[in-house]
Short mmCIF file of C-alpha atoms and ligand atoms in Angstrom, two decimals:
data_model
loop_
_atom_site.label_atom_id
_atom_site.label_comp_id
_atom_site.label_asym_id
_atom_site.label_seq_id
_atom_site.Cartn_x
_atom_site.Cartn_y
_atom_site.Cartn_z
CA MET Z 21 141.87 118.33 64.94
CA ARG Z 22 141.81 118.14 61.27
CA GLY Z 23 140.20 121.07 59.24
CA GLU Z 24 137.02 119.05 58.25
CA GLU Z 25 136.28 117.72 61.43
CA GLN Z 26 136.49 121.22 63.08
CA THR Z 27 134.06 122.68 60.49
CA PHE Z 28 131.54 119.84 61.19
CA ARG Z 29 131.58 120.19 64.96
CA LEU Z 30 131.30 123.98 64.79
CA SER Z 31 128.35 123.80 62.51
CA VAL Z 32 126.50 121.13 64.54
CA PHE Z 33 127.22 122.51 67.91
CA PRO Z 34 125.02 125.69 67.84
CA VAL Z 35 122.04 123.79 66.52
CA SER Z 36 122.11 121.11 69.26
CA TYR Z 37 122.97 123.92 71.81
CA ILE Z 38 119.84 125.81 70.74
CA PHE Z 39 117.64 122.65 70.98
CA ARG Z 40 118.99 121.73 74.39
CA ASN Z 41 118.58 125.15 75.76
CA PHE Z 42 115.86 126.89 74.02
CA ALA Z 43 113.38 127.58 76.77
CA GLY Z 44 110.30 127.36 74.46
CA VAL Z 45 111.18 123.80 73.49
CA LYS Z 46 108.82 121.37 75.16
CA LYS Z 47 110.71 118.51 77.06
CA ASP Z 48 108.73 115.89 75.11
CA ASN Z 49 109.50 117.47 71.67
CA PHE Z 50 110.81 114.78 69.48
CA TYR Z 51 114.12 116.59 68.58
CA PHE Z 52 114.75 117.65 72.17
CA LYS Z 53 114.43 113.98 73.31
CA LEU Z 54 116.61 112.72 70.36
CA LEU Z 55 119.52 115.17 71.10
CA ASN Z 56 119.42 114.51 74.85
CA ASN Z 57 119.22 110.75 74.22
CA MET Z 58 115.92 110.68 76.23
CA VAL Z 59 113.02 108.31 75.75
CA ASN Z 60 109.52 108.55 77.21
CA TYR Z 61 108.03 105.45 78.72
CA LYS Z 62 104.91 105.76 76.57
CA ASP Z 63 107.12 105.15 73.57
CA LEU Z 64 108.18 101.90 75.21
CA GLY Z 65 104.55 100.75 75.83
CA LEU Z 66 104.75 101.27 79.66
CA VAL Z 67 102.15 102.85 81.82
CA ASN Z 68 102.35 104.94 84.98
CA THR Z 69 100.73 103.93 88.25
CA ARG Z 70 97.89 106.51 88.39
CA GLU Z 71 95.00 104.45 86.84
CA MET Z 72 95.95 101.05 88.26
CA PHE Z 73 96.28 102.54 91.78
CA LYS Z 74 92.87 104.18 91.55
CA ARG Z 75 91.40 100.89 90.65
CA ALA Z 76 93.33 98.91 93.23
CA VAL Z 77 92.26 101.20 96.09
CA ALA Z 78 88.56 101.22 94.93
CA GLY Z 79 88.59 97.47 94.39
CA GLY Z 80 90.50 96.44 97.52
CA TYR Z 81 93.50 94.74 96.26
CA ALA Z 82 97.24 95.59 95.82
CA ILE Z 83 99.47 95.83 92.74
CA PRO Z 84 102.59 93.58 92.98
CA ALA Z 85 105.84 95.51 92.80
CA PHE Z 86 108.64 92.98 92.13
CA ASN Z 87 112.32 93.97 92.07
CA PHE Z 88 114.43 92.53 89.22
CA ASN Z 89 118.08 92.52 88.46
CA THR Z 90 118.33 89.79 85.72
CA MET Z 91 116.64 88.56 82.59
CA GLU Z 92 115.18 85.37 84.41
CA GLN Z 93 113.47 87.62 86.96
CA MET Z 94 112.04 89.85 84.36
CA GLN Z 95 110.82 86.85 82.26
CA ALA Z 96 109.20 85.22 85.37
CA ILE Z 97 107.47 88.47 86.37
CA VAL Z 98 106.03 88.98 82.79
CA GLN Z 99 104.93 85.36 82.50
CA ALA Z 100 103.21 85.52 85.94
CA ALA Z 101 101.53 88.74 85.21
CA VAL Z 102 100.30 87.61 81.71
CA GLU Z 103 99.10 84.18 83.06
CA THR Z 104 97.12 85.96 85.90
CA LYS Z 105 96.07 88.92 83.81
CA SER Z 106 97.51 91.30 86.47
CA PRO Z 107 99.00 94.67 86.15
CA VAL Z 108 102.51 94.66 87.42
CA ILE Z 109 105.29 97.00 88.59
CA MET Z 110 108.82 95.83 87.68
CA GLN Z 111 111.04 97.85 89.91
CA VAL Z 112 114.83 98.53 89.96
CA SER Z 113 116.98 99.70 92.74
CA LYS Z 114 119.91 101.98 92.42
CA GLY Z 115 122.07 98.77 92.94
CA ALA Z 116 120.28 96.78 90.29
CA ARG Z 117 120.58 99.63 87.79
CA ASN Z 118 124.30 99.55 88.51
CA TYR Z 119 124.31 95.84 88.12
CA ALA Z 120 122.21 95.57 84.93
CA ASN Z 121 123.24 98.81 83.22
CA ALA Z 122 120.88 101.79 82.62
CA THR Z 123 120.68 101.38 78.80
CA ILE Z 124 120.07 97.62 78.97
CA LEU Z 125 117.24 98.19 81.48
CA ARG Z 126 115.52 100.48 79.06
CA TYR Z 127 115.52 97.73 76.48
CA MET Z 128 114.45 95.06 78.89
CA ALA Z 129 111.53 97.08 79.83
CA GLU Z 130 110.57 97.62 76.16
CA GLY Z 131 111.25 93.83 75.68
CA ALA Z 132 108.98 93.04 78.67
CA VAL Z 133 105.92 94.77 77.03
CA ALA Z 134 106.69 93.06 73.65
CA TYR Z 135 107.09 89.73 75.49
CA ALA Z 136 103.77 90.06 77.32
CA LYS Z 137 102.08 90.69 73.94
CA GLU Z 138 103.79 87.73 72.46
CA LEU Z 139 102.49 85.54 75.23
CA GLY Z 140 98.96 86.74 74.42
CA CYS Z 141 98.32 89.75 76.44
CA GLU Z 142 96.94 92.38 74.06
CA HIS Z 143 97.15 95.36 76.46
CA PRO Z 144 99.66 94.63 79.27
CA GLU Z 145 99.88 97.12 82.01
CA ILE Z 146 103.64 97.20 82.95
CA VAL Z 147 105.23 99.91 85.09
CA LEU Z 148 108.92 100.48 85.15
CA HIS Z 149 109.59 101.90 88.55
CA LEU Z 150 112.82 103.19 90.24
CA ASP Z 151 112.92 101.82 93.81
CA HIS Z 152 114.43 103.99 96.66
CA GLY Z 153 115.74 106.75 94.43
CA ASP Z 154 117.99 108.70 96.65
CA THR Z 155 118.71 111.88 94.78
CA PHE Z 156 116.95 114.23 92.21
CA GLU Z 157 119.54 113.41 89.74
CA LEU Z 158 119.07 109.68 89.81
CA CYS Z 159 115.20 110.21 89.52
CA LYS Z 160 115.75 112.56 86.49
CA ASP Z 161 118.10 110.20 84.81
CA CYS Z 162 115.55 107.32 85.15
CA ILE Z 163 112.65 109.38 83.91
CA ASP Z 164 114.79 110.53 80.92
CA MET Z 165 115.65 106.92 80.22
CA GLY Z 166 112.02 105.69 80.09
CA PHE Z 167 110.93 104.86 83.65
CA SER Z 168 107.24 105.57 84.04
CA SER Z 169 107.38 105.80 87.86
CA VAL Z 170 110.04 106.79 90.34
CA MET Z 171 110.35 106.60 94.11
CA ILE Z 172 112.19 109.42 95.81
CA ASP Z 173 113.22 108.20 99.25
CA GLY Z 174 114.01 110.99 101.50
CA SER Z 175 112.55 109.32 104.53
CA HIS Z 176 115.91 109.42 106.35
CA LEU Z 177 115.95 113.26 105.96
CA PRO Z 178 114.66 115.91 108.26
CA TYR Z 179 110.94 116.50 107.44
CA GLU Z 180 111.31 119.85 105.59
CA GLU Z 181 114.33 118.41 103.41
CA ASN Z 182 112.17 115.36 102.61
CA VAL Z 183 109.26 117.57 101.44
CA ALA Z 184 111.65 119.85 99.36
CA LEU Z 185 113.36 116.85 97.81
CA ALA Z 186 110.09 115.12 96.94
CA LYS Z 187 108.53 118.28 95.63
CA LYS Z 188 111.48 118.93 93.29
CA VAL Z 189 111.15 115.23 91.82
CA VAL Z 190 107.35 115.51 91.46
CA GLU Z 191 107.73 118.82 89.55
CA TYR Z 192 110.17 117.31 87.03
CA ALA Z 193 108.39 114.01 86.69
CA HIS Z 194 104.92 115.30 86.20
CA GLN Z 195 106.12 117.22 83.09
CA PHE Z 196 106.37 113.83 81.53
CA ASP Z 197 103.28 112.24 83.24
CA VAL Z 198 105.63 110.10 85.32
CA THR Z 199 104.23 109.18 88.72
CA VAL Z 200 106.16 109.58 91.98
CA GLU Z 201 106.24 107.63 95.28
CA ALA Z 202 107.62 109.33 98.28
CA GLU Z 203 108.10 107.95 101.77
CA LEU Z 204 107.34 109.22 105.23
CA GLY Z 205 108.45 107.29 108.25
CA VAL Z 206 111.64 104.96 108.45
CA LEU Z 207 111.61 101.17 108.08
CA ALA Z 208 113.90 99.08 110.10
CA GLY Z 209 116.72 97.25 108.34
CA VAL Z 210 118.61 98.53 105.25
CA GLU Z 211 116.74 100.82 102.79
CA ASP Z 212 119.07 100.45 99.89
CA GLU Z 213 122.05 102.22 100.95
CA VAL Z 214 120.29 103.98 103.76
CA SER Z 215 120.65 102.26 107.05
CA ALA Z 216 117.99 102.48 109.77
CA ALA Z 217 118.69 100.52 112.67
CA GLU Z 218 115.17 101.05 114.25
CA SER Z 219 112.04 101.72 112.50
CA HIS Z 220 110.07 104.92 113.10
CA TYR Z 221 106.43 104.53 112.26
CA THR Z 222 104.88 107.10 109.95
CA LYS Z 223 103.17 109.90 112.00
CA PRO Z 224 99.56 110.15 110.70
CA GLU Z 225 99.48 113.92 111.72
CA GLU Z 226 102.06 114.59 108.96
CA VAL Z 227 100.65 112.89 106.07
CA ILE Z 228 98.18 115.52 104.79
CA ASP Z 229 100.80 118.30 104.88
CA PHE Z 230 103.36 116.00 103.14
CA ALA Z 231 101.07 114.77 100.29
CA THR Z 232 99.70 118.13 99.70
CA ARG Z 233 103.06 120.15 99.68
CA THR Z 234 104.90 117.52 97.72
CA GLY Z 235 102.20 116.63 95.23
CA CYS Z 236 103.24 112.93 95.35
CA ASP Z 237 101.09 110.25 93.71
CA SER Z 238 101.70 107.62 96.30
CA LEU Z 239 103.13 107.39 99.86
CA ALA Z 240 105.20 104.73 101.41
CA ILE Z 241 104.59 104.27 105.01
CA SER Z 242 106.25 102.50 107.96
CA ILE Z 243 103.93 100.29 110.01
CA GLY Z 244 106.25 97.44 110.99
CA THR Z 245 107.70 95.82 107.83
CA SER Z 246 111.32 96.03 106.95
CA HIS Z 247 113.64 95.02 104.27
CA GLY Z 248 115.47 91.70 103.94
CA ALA Z 249 115.00 88.09 104.95
CA HIS Z 250 115.58 88.89 108.70
CA LYS Z 251 112.79 91.22 109.65
CA PHE Z 252 112.39 90.21 113.25
CA THR Z 253 114.50 88.56 115.85
CA PRO Z 254 113.17 85.29 117.42
CA GLU Z 255 112.84 87.22 120.67
CA GLN Z 256 110.45 89.66 119.19
CA CYS Z 257 108.21 86.73 118.02
CA THR Z 258 105.73 84.43 119.76
CA LEU Z 259 105.86 80.63 119.44
CA VAL Z 260 102.65 79.27 118.13
CA ASN Z 261 102.57 75.47 117.50
CA GLY Z 262 106.24 75.40 116.96
CA VAL Z 263 106.14 78.38 114.53
CA LEU Z 264 107.68 81.87 115.29
CA VAL Z 265 104.94 84.43 114.61
CA PRO Z 266 106.09 87.97 114.44
CA PRO Z 267 104.28 90.87 115.95
CA PRO Z 268 101.32 92.26 113.84
CA LEU Z 269 101.75 95.22 111.59
CA ALA Z 270 100.42 98.54 113.13
CA PHE Z 271 97.03 98.51 111.51
CA ASP Z 272 95.89 101.21 113.80
CA ILE Z 273 98.32 103.65 112.19
CA LEU Z 274 97.28 102.61 108.69
CA ALA Z 275 93.62 103.32 109.65
CA GLU Z 276 94.49 106.68 110.84
CA ILE Z 277 96.43 107.58 107.66
CA GLU Z 278 93.71 106.38 105.58
CA LYS Z 279 91.26 108.58 107.57
CA LYS Z 280 93.37 111.55 107.00
CA LEU Z 281 93.90 110.76 103.25
CA PRO Z 282 90.89 108.96 102.01
CA GLY Z 283 91.43 106.93 98.92
CA PHE Z 284 95.13 108.10 98.62
CA PRO Z 285 97.44 105.31 97.38
CA ILE Z 286 99.54 103.78 100.06
CA VAL Z 287 102.74 101.79 99.51
CA LEU Z 288 104.14 98.95 101.72
CA HIS Z 289 107.81 98.21 101.42
CA GLY Z 290 109.66 95.20 102.94
CA SER Z 291 106.77 92.83 102.33
CA SER Z 292 108.44 89.55 101.69
CA SER Z 293 107.05 86.70 103.74
CA VAL Z 294 110.36 84.58 103.69
CA PRO Z 295 108.60 81.30 103.04
CA MET Z 296 110.06 78.58 105.34
CA ASP Z 297 110.20 75.93 102.59
CA GLU Z 298 112.54 77.98 100.49
CA VAL Z 299 114.71 78.79 103.55
CA ASN Z 300 114.81 75.04 104.38
CA THR Z 301 115.68 74.14 100.90
CA ILE Z 302 118.51 76.69 100.96
CA ASN Z 303 119.87 75.35 104.16
CA LYS Z 304 119.39 71.62 103.21
CA PHE Z 305 121.60 72.20 100.11
CA GLY Z 306 124.45 73.90 101.65
CA GLY Z 307 123.19 77.40 102.58
CA LYS Z 308 123.29 78.89 105.95
CA LEU Z 309 120.19 81.23 106.61
CA GLU Z 310 119.54 81.47 110.28
CA ALA Z 311 116.43 82.94 111.87
CA ALA Z 312 114.91 84.21 108.76
CA ILE Z 313 111.55 85.61 109.41
CA GLY Z 314 109.23 87.59 107.17
CA ILE Z 315 105.62 89.24 107.14
CA PRO Z 316 102.96 86.61 107.48
CA GLU Z 317 100.89 86.47 104.26
CA GLU Z 318 97.76 86.94 106.27
CA GLN Z 319 98.99 90.38 107.25
CA LEU Z 320 99.59 91.33 103.65
CA ARG Z 321 96.11 89.99 102.60
CA LYS Z 322 94.62 92.19 105.21
CA ALA Z 323 96.66 95.30 104.06
CA SER Z 324 95.79 94.71 100.39
CA LYS Z 325 92.11 95.07 101.10
CA SER Z 326 92.84 98.68 102.51
CA ALA Z 327 94.28 101.82 100.73
CA VAL Z 328 97.50 99.75 100.44
CA CYS Z 329 97.63 99.51 96.72
CA LYS Z 330 101.36 98.60 96.07
CA ILE Z 331 103.31 95.83 97.88
CA ASN Z 332 107.06 95.53 97.43
CA ILE Z 333 108.60 92.01 97.21
CA ASP Z 334 112.19 91.43 96.55
CA SER Z 335 113.68 89.06 99.18
CA ASP Z 336 111.10 86.27 98.31
CA SER Z 337 112.26 86.26 94.68
CA ARG Z 338 115.88 86.03 95.81
CA LEU Z 339 115.04 83.03 98.08
CA ALA Z 340 113.05 81.32 95.41
CA MET Z 341 115.91 81.72 92.85
CA THR Z 342 118.76 80.63 95.27
CA ALA Z 343 116.73 77.72 96.66
CA ALA Z 344 116.15 76.27 93.14
CA ILE Z 345 119.77 76.84 92.02
CA ARG Z 346 121.12 75.28 95.23
CA GLN Z 347 119.01 72.26 94.82
CA HIS Z 348 119.57 71.78 91.21
CA LEU Z 349 123.36 72.09 91.57
CA ALA Z 350 123.36 69.72 94.57
CA GLU Z 351 121.36 67.02 92.62
CA HIS Z 352 123.25 67.58 89.34
CA PRO Z 353 126.77 68.12 90.29
CA GLY Z 354 128.01 67.63 86.79
CA ASP Z 355 125.93 70.43 85.32
CA PHE Z 356 127.71 73.73 84.37
CA ASP Z 357 125.43 75.21 81.68
CA PRO Z 358 123.70 78.13 83.44
CA ARG Z 359 120.46 77.26 81.50
CA GLN Z 360 120.36 74.02 83.44
CA TYR Z 361 120.09 75.72 86.82
CA LEU Z 362 118.52 79.08 85.75
CA LYS Z 363 115.51 77.44 84.12
CA PRO Z 364 114.26 75.85 87.44
CA ALA Z 365 115.19 79.05 89.22
CA ARG Z 366 112.95 81.05 86.77
CA GLU Z 367 110.13 78.38 87.16
CA ASN Z 368 110.28 78.72 90.98
CA MET Z 369 110.15 82.42 90.95
CA LYS Z 370 107.27 82.32 88.49
CA LYS Z 371 105.31 80.02 90.83
CA MET Z 372 106.03 82.41 93.80
CA TYR Z 373 104.88 85.52 91.82
CA ILE Z 374 101.64 83.74 90.79
CA HIS Z 375 101.00 82.73 94.33
CA LYS Z 376 101.46 86.31 95.57
CA ILE Z 377 99.41 87.80 92.84
CA VAL Z 378 96.48 85.25 93.30
CA ASN Z 379 96.53 84.31 96.91
CA VAL Z 380 97.91 87.32 98.66
CA LEU Z 381 97.56 90.67 96.74
CA GLY Z 382 94.28 89.75 94.73
CA SER Z 383 95.39 91.54 91.63
CA ASP Z 384 94.57 88.69 89.23
CA GLY Z 385 92.12 89.49 86.59
CA LYS Z 386 92.48 93.17 87.13
CA LEU Z 387 93.80 94.43 83.95
CA ALA Z 388 91.86 97.47 82.44
CA GLU Z 389 89.01 96.55 80.36
O1 G3H Y 414 114.40 97.74 99.11
C1 G3H Y 414 115.44 97.44 98.71
C2 G3H Y 414 115.45 96.30 97.56
O2 G3H Y 414 115.17 95.00 98.15
C3 G3H Y 414 116.42 96.33 96.72
O3 G3H Y 414 117.58 95.98 97.10
O4 G3H Y 414 119.48 97.60 96.69
O5 G3H Y 414 120.06 95.11 97.13
O6 G3H Y 414 118.93 95.81 95.00
P1 G3H Y 414 119.09 96.17 96.44
P1 13P Y 415 111.69 92.71 100.85
O1 13P Y 415 113.07 92.71 101.31
O2 13P Y 415 110.76 92.52 102.00
O3 13P Y 415 111.38 91.92 99.75
O4 13P Y 415 111.22 94.28 100.49
C1 13P Y 415 111.46 94.75 99.13
C2 13P Y 415 111.46 96.09 99.12
O5 13P Y 415 110.73 96.90 99.82
C3 13P Y 415 111.82 96.81 97.82
O6 13P Y 415 111.71 98.16 97.89
ZN1 ZN Y 416 111.88 99.15 99.95
#
């Protein structure tokens, strides 16, 4: 090391060290954030889930939580939310974060707020949420990078470990006014990288203890939904007028949970409906999606009227995007500019998001006054 460089490093090191480690420095102190490359979601124009959930529970509707990985998904979500005047949760899984890059996501979220304003929404309510966070470190990293809400998913852990992990995340998150979703009960299918072959419904007798001891702001429960486009086998369904109808969600368990935790925000994962027209388009234009079955929208409409105030939808967006791309490329085999097929894909996703907001969840027109 050259002499000059050495002097510079030696003189800077103790200052940054003191700022990073001095116990009296508040975590939202400007210099603390700067030196640790941190950003608070409020500086990005985002909001947490607290107020929107309170209004959704009281008003009998649910806030859409749409997963995104790409710019086109983000644009479609923002356009749909602005056009319907709906609050919206844009959520990112660990896999999506690895795909898109954590730094880029922070700017995409900031861009989403600015874009909503540009589209004419003066006060957008956009949440950037970590979906299925599996460690304290991942949740902390997201909070430090501008997320306004995180999920810590310890649902596969033994009960006491789930409580301890969720509590640790809540203690960190609440210092920055970031809200935390935790989960009790296991969904069937694949929960991010956590595989659960069978679902274990949430035990209503555990929810008071869990919510009280963890201090979580919302609770994801298992009442029969599951992730992906294959939520039920045809054998589990009943054939009604040529259509396979899956078994209903466990509304009795939901009612018991509501009785134990009146007014507490409840979250439903795995809530895509897997629209048959999208599946048919995919299959018509070269895809091979067999026995894809989702949650009937009627069931989600009913859930939205209860304490369920956040409904997670990812697979329906994937289907809408893939169907439009397949159809476009099949009908325009000479096209090779991504804008030519991503534009109809974005339009199709937007149409689906608007449909969910207006006809299923009922969050249209529900921005804060
Ligand atoms: O619940 C899982 C979400 O659909 C995210 O899926 O991990 O493939 O991004 P992903
Ligand atoms: P779907 O696979 O049903 O869209 O569920 C998404 C989800 O729960 C994301 O956390
Ligand atoms: Zn999920």
